[in-house]
Short mmCIF file of C-alpha atoms in Angstrom, two decimals:
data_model
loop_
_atom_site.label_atom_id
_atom_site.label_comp_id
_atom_site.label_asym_id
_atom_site.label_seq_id
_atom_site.Cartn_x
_atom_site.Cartn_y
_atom_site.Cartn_z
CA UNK V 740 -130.00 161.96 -59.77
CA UNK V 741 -129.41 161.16 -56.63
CA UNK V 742 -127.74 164.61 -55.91
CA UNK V 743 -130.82 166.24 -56.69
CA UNK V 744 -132.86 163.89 -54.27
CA UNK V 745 -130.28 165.24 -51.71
CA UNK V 746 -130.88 169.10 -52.88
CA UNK V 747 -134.50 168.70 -52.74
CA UNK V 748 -133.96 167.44 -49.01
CA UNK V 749 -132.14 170.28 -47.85
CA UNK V 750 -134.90 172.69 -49.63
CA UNK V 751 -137.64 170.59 -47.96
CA UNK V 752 -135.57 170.76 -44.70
CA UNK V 753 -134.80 174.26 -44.77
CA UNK V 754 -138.98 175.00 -46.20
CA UNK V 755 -140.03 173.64 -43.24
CA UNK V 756 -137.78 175.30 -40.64
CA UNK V 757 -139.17 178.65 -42.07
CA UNK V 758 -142.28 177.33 -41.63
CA UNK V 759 -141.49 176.41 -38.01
CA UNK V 760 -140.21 179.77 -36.97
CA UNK V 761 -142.65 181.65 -38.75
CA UNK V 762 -145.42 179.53 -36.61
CA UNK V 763 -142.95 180.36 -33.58
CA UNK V 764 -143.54 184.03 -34.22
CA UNK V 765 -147.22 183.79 -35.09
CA UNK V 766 -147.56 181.95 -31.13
CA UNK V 767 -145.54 184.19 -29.72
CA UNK V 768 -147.41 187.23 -30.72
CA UNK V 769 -150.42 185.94 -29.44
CA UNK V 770 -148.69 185.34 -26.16
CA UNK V 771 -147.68 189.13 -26.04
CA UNK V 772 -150.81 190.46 -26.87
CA UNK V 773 -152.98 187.81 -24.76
CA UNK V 774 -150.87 188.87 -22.06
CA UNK V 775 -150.97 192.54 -22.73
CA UNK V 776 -155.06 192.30 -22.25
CA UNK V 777 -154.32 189.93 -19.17
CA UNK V 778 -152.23 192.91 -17.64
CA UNK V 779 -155.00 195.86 -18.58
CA UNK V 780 -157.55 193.06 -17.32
CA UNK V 781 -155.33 193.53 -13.88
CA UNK V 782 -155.39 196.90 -13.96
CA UNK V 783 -159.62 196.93 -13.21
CA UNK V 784 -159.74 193.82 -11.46
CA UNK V 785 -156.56 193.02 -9.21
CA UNK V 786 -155.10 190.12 -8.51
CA UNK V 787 -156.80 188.01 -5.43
CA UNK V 788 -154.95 188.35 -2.15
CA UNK V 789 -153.12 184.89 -1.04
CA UNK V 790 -153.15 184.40 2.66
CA UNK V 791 -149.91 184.90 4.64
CA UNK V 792 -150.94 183.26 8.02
CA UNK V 793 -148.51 180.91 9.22
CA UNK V 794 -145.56 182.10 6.95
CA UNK V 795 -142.44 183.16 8.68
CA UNK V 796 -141.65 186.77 7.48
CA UNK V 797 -138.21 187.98 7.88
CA UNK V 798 -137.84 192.30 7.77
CA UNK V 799 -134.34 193.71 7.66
CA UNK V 800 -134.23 196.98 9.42
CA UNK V 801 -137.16 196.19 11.03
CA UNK V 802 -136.49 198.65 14.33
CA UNK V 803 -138.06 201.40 12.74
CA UNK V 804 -139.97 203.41 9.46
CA UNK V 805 -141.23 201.03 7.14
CA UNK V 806 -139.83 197.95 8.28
CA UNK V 807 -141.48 198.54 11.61
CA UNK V 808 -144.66 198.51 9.90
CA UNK V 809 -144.08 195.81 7.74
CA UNK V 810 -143.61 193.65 10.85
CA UNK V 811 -146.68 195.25 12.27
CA UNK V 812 -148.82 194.72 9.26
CA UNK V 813 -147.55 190.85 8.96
CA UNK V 814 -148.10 189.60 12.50
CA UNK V 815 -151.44 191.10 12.09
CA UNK V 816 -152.18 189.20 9.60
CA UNK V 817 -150.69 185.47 11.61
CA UNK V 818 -147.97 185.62 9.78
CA UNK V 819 -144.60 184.47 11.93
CA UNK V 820 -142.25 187.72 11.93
CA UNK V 821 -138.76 187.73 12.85
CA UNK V 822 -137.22 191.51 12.71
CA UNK V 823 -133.80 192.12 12.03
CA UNK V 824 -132.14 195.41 12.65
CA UNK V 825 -128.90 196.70 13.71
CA UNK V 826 -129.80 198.53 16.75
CA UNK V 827 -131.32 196.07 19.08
CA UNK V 828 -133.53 198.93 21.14
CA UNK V 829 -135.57 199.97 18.68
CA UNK V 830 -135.61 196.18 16.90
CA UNK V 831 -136.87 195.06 20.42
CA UNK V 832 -139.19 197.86 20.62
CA UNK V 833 -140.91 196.99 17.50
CA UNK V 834 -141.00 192.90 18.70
CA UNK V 835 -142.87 194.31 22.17
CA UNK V 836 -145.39 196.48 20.23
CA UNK V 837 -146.73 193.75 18.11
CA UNK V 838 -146.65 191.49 21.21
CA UNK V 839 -149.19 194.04 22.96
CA UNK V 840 -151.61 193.60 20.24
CA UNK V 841 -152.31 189.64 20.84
CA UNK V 842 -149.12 188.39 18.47
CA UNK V 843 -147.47 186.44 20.34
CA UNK V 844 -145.24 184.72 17.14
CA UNK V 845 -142.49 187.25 16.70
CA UNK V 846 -138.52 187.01 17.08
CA UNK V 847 -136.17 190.11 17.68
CA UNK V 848 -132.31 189.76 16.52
CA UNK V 849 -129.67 191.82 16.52
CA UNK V 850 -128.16 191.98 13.06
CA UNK V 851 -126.04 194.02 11.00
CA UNK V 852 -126.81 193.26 7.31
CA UNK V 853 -123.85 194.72 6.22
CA UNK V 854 -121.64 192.00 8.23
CA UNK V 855 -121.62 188.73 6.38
CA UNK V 856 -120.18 186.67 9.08
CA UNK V 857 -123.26 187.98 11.31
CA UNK V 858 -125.75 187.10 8.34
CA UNK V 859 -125.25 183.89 8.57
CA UNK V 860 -124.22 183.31 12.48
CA UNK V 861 -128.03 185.09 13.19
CA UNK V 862 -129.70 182.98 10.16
CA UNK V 863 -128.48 179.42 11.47
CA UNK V 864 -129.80 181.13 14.57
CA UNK V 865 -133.30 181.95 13.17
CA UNK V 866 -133.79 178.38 11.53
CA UNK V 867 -133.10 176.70 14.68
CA UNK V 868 -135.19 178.54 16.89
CA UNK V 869 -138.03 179.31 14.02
CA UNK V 870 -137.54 177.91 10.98
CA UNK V 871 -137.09 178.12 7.14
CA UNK V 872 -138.18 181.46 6.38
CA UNK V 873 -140.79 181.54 3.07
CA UNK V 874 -141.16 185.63 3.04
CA UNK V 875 -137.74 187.72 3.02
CA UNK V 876 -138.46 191.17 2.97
CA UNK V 877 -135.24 193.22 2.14
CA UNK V 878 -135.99 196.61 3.55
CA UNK V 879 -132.93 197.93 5.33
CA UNK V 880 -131.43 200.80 3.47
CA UNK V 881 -129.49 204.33 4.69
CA UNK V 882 -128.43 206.95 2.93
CA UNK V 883 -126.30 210.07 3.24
CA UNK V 884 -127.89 213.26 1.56
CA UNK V 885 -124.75 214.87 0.60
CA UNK V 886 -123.26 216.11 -2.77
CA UNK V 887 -120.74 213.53 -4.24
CA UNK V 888 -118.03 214.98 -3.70
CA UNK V 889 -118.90 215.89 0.29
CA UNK V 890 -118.97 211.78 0.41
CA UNK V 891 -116.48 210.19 2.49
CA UNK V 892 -115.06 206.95 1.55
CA UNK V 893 -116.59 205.03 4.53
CA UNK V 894 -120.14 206.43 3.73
CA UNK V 895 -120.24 205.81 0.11
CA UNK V 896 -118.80 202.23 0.76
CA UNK V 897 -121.42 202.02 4.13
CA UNK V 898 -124.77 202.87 1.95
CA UNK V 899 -123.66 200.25 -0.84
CA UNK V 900 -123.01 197.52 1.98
CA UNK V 901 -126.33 197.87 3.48
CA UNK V 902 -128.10 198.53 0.44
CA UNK V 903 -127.17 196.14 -1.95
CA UNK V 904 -124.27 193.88 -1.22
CA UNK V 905 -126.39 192.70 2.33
CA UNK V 906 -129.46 191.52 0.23
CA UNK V 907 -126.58 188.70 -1.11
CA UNK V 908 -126.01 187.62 2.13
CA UNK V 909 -129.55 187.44 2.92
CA UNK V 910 -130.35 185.62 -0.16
CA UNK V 911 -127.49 183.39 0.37
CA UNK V 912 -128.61 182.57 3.52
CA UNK V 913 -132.57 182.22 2.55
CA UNK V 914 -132.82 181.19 -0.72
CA UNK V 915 -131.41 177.58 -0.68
CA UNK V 916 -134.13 176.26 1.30
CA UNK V 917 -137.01 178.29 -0.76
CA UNK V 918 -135.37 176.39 -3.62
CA UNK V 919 -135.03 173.38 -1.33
CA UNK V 920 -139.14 173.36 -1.07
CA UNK V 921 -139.99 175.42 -4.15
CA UNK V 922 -141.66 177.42 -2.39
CA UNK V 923 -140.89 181.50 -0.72
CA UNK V 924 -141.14 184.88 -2.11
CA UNK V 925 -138.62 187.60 -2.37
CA UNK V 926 -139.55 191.15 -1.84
CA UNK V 927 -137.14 193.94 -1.90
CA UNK V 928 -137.38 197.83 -1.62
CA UNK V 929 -136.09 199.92 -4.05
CA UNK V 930 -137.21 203.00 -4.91
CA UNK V 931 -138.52 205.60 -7.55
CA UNK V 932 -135.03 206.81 -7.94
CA UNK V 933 -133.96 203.74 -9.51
CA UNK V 934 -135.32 205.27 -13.10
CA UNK V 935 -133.55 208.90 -12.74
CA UNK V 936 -130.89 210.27 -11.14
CA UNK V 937 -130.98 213.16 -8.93
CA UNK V 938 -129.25 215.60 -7.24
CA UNK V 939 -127.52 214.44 -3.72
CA UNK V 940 -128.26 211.27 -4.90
CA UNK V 941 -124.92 209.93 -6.55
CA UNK V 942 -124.47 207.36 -4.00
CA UNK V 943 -128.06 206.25 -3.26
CA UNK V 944 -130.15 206.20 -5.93
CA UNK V 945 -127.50 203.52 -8.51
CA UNK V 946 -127.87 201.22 -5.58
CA UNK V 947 -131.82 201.24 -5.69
CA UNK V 948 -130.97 200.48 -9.45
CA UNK V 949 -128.83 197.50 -8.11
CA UNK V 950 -131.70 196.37 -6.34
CA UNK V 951 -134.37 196.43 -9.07
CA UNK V 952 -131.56 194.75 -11.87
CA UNK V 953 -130.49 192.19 -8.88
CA UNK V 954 -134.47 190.87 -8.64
CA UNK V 955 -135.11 190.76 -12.13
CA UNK V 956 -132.11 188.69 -12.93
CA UNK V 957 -132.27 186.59 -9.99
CA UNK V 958 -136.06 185.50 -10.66
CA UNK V 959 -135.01 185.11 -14.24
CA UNK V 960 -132.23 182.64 -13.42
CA UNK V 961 -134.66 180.43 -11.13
CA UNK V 962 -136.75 180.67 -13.70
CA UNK V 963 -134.13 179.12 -16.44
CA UNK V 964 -132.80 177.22 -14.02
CA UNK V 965 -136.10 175.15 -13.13
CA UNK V 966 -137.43 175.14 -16.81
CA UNK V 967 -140.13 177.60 -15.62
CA UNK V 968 -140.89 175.13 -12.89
CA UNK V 969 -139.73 178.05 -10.14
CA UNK V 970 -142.78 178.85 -7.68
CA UNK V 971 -140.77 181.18 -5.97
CA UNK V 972 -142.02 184.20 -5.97
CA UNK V 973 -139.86 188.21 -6.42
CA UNK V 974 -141.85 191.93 -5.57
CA UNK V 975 -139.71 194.67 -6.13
CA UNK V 976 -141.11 197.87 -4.77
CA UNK V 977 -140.75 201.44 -5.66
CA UNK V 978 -141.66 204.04 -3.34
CA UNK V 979 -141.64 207.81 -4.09
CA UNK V 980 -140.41 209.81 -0.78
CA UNK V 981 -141.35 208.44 2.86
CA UNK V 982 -141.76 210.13 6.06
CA UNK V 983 -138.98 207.77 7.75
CA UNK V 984 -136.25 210.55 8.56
CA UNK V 985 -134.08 209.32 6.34
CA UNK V 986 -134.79 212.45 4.15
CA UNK V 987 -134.52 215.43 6.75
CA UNK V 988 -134.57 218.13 4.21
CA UNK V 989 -137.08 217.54 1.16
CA UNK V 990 -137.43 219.95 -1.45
CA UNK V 991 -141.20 219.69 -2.89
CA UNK V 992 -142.54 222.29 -4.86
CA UNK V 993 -146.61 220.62 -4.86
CA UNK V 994 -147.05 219.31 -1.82
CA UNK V 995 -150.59 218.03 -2.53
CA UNK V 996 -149.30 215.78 -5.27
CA UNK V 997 -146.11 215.37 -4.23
CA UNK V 998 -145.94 215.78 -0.42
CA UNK V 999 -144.45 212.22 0.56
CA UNK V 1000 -146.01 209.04 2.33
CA UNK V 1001 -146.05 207.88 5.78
CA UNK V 1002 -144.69 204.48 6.59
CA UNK V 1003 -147.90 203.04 7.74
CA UNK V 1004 -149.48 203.67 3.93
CA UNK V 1005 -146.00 202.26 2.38
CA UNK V 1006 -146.15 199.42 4.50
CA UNK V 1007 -149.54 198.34 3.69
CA UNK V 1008 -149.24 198.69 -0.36
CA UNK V 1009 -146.24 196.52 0.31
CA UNK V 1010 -147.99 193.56 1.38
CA UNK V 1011 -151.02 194.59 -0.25
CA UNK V 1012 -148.04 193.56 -3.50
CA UNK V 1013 -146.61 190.49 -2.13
CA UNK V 1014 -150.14 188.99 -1.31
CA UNK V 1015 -151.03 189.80 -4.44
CA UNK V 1016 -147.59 188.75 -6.36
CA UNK V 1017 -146.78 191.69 -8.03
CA UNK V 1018 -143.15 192.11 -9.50
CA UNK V 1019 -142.61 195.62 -9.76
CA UNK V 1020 -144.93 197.75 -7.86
CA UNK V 1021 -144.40 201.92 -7.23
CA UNK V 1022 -146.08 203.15 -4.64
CA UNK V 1023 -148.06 205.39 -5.88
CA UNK V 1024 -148.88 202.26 -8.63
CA UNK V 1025 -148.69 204.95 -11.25
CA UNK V 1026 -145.22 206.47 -11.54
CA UNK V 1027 -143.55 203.29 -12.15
CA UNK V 1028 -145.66 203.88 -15.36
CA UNK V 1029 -144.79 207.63 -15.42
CA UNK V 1030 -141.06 206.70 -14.61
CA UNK V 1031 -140.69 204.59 -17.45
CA UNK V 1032 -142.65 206.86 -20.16
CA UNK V 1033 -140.86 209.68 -19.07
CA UNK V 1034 -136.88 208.01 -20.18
CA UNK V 1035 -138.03 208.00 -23.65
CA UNK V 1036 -138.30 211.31 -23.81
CA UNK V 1037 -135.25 213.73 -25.39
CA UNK V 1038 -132.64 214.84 -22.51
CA UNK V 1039 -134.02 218.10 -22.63
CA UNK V 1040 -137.69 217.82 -22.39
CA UNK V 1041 -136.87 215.32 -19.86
CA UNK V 1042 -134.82 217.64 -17.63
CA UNK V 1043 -137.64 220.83 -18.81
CA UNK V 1044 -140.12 218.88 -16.59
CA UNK V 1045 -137.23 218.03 -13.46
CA UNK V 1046 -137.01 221.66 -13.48
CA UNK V 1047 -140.71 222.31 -14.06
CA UNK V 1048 -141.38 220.42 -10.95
CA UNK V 1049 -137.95 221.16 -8.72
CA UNK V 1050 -138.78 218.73 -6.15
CA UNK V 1051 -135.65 216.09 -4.76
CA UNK V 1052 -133.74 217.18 -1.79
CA UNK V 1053 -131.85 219.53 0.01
CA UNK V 1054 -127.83 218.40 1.13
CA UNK V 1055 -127.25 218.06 4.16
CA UNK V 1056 -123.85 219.21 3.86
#
């Protein structure tokens, strides 16, 4: 008897642990498609802007391109913005311009983001003479537009320094006090060519795939880590091609549609993101949706429309 008292607790137990996870499923498919609608919802009616006066904004590579308008675009909007950039002419350049515009709250230091020692000599520096930084804008990136194998050794290992391994010094050197206050936001520049290789691009485009993998998992281990507590904030942005220089031979075959953006646009749908706390944002919004409809498609209908539309870039070399 009392063996079968025991068996009909285990079948009770094990009744209502079905019952549990089937309730589990039931909530959580309510959550997806609640926040599928939320997303469409998003999609008419954007997000409201949150106001960025008195934040201290810190641009890598901020001497030039987009990172000169990203400084630009903050300080106009009372944000505090300390640029960063390697070449201290230009970075000083771009501290002076936003001066003669009535901003008087903006830093200029030298800084190679490549060189972790410097990192974190120049970001002791920053919080002394500033303070905690609550917006880090990764944007310093270079690339070489040569075939793989007209690579040297120096540049391949240069472009993955500056472009990925730098944004773990800066987020060494930032982050702690973000999590200190609960409180910051992340944004970081990637790129469209993060969802497709392309030619000349061996080098560049896996470490604008660093860069989007890097955010997501970082704001998903804040995320664990705080028990969804995290208000710390990650953009990762995805621009198609840019008017910057860096790309001094473009191959476009519809200009109208395809023709490239100037910084000053790029720059402004940037913040436009943060304010608005996107995390993942193309610019143009809609091939990040294009990008990632497009890799379900078979290899060959994929590469049917790369060749359809022959756009990327001529080598250098």
């Amino acid at each position: 008897m009392e063996a079968n008292v025991m068996d009909g607790d285990r079948e009770t137990m094990k009744n209502t642990h079905i019952l549990y996870l089937l309730m589990e499923i039931l909530v959580l498919l309510l959550k997806v498609i609640y926040y599928i609608f939320e997303s469409m919802y998003h999609l008419i009616v954007p997000l409201k802007k949150k106001n960025v006066a008195g934040e201290i904004v810190l641009i890598t590579g901020a001497g030039h391109g987009i990172g000169k308008e990203l400084a630009i675009g903050y300080a106009s909007l009372g944000a505090t913005v300390v640029c960063w950039d390697i070449n201290e002419k230009t970075n000083n350049e771009t501290m002076n311009d936003i001066k003669k515009i009535g901003r008087q709250s903006v830093y200029a230091y030298k800084c190679d983001v490549a060189n972790r020692e410097e990192v974190f000599r120049v970001a002791e520096k920053v919080k002394k003479e500033v303070g905690d930084v609550t917006i880090l804008v990764n944007n310093a990136g270079i690339a070489f537009v040569k075939s793989f194998q007209n690579h040297s050794l120096d540049e391949i290992a240069r472009v993955i320094d500056v472009n990925v391994t730098a944004q773990y010094w800066t987020l060494k050197a930032f982050l702690p006090s973000m999590i200190k206050n609960n409180y910051g936001h992340i944004v970081a520049l990637s790129s469209v060519t993060a969802f497709i290789g392309a030619h000349c691009g061996t080098v560049y485009c896996p470490t604008k795939s660093a860069t989007k993998v890097l955010m997501e998992a970082m704001s998903e281990e804040l995320r664990a880590l705080s028990n969804g507590k995290s208000s710390i904030k990650f953009t990762t942005v995805y621009p198609t091609l840019v008017h910057t220089g860096m790309c001094k031979k473009p191959k476009i075959r519809f200009p109208r549609i395809m023709g490239g953006l100037s910084p000053q646009y790029v720059a402004s749908a940037i913040i436009d993101a943060q304010r608005r706390n996107y995390k993942d944002r193309s610019i143009p919004f809609h091939y990040l949706f294009i990008s990632n409809l497009i890799r379900y498609l078979p290899d060959k209908a994929l590469l049917s429309i790369l060749d359809f539309f022959d756009s990327g870039v001529y080598p250098e070399d």
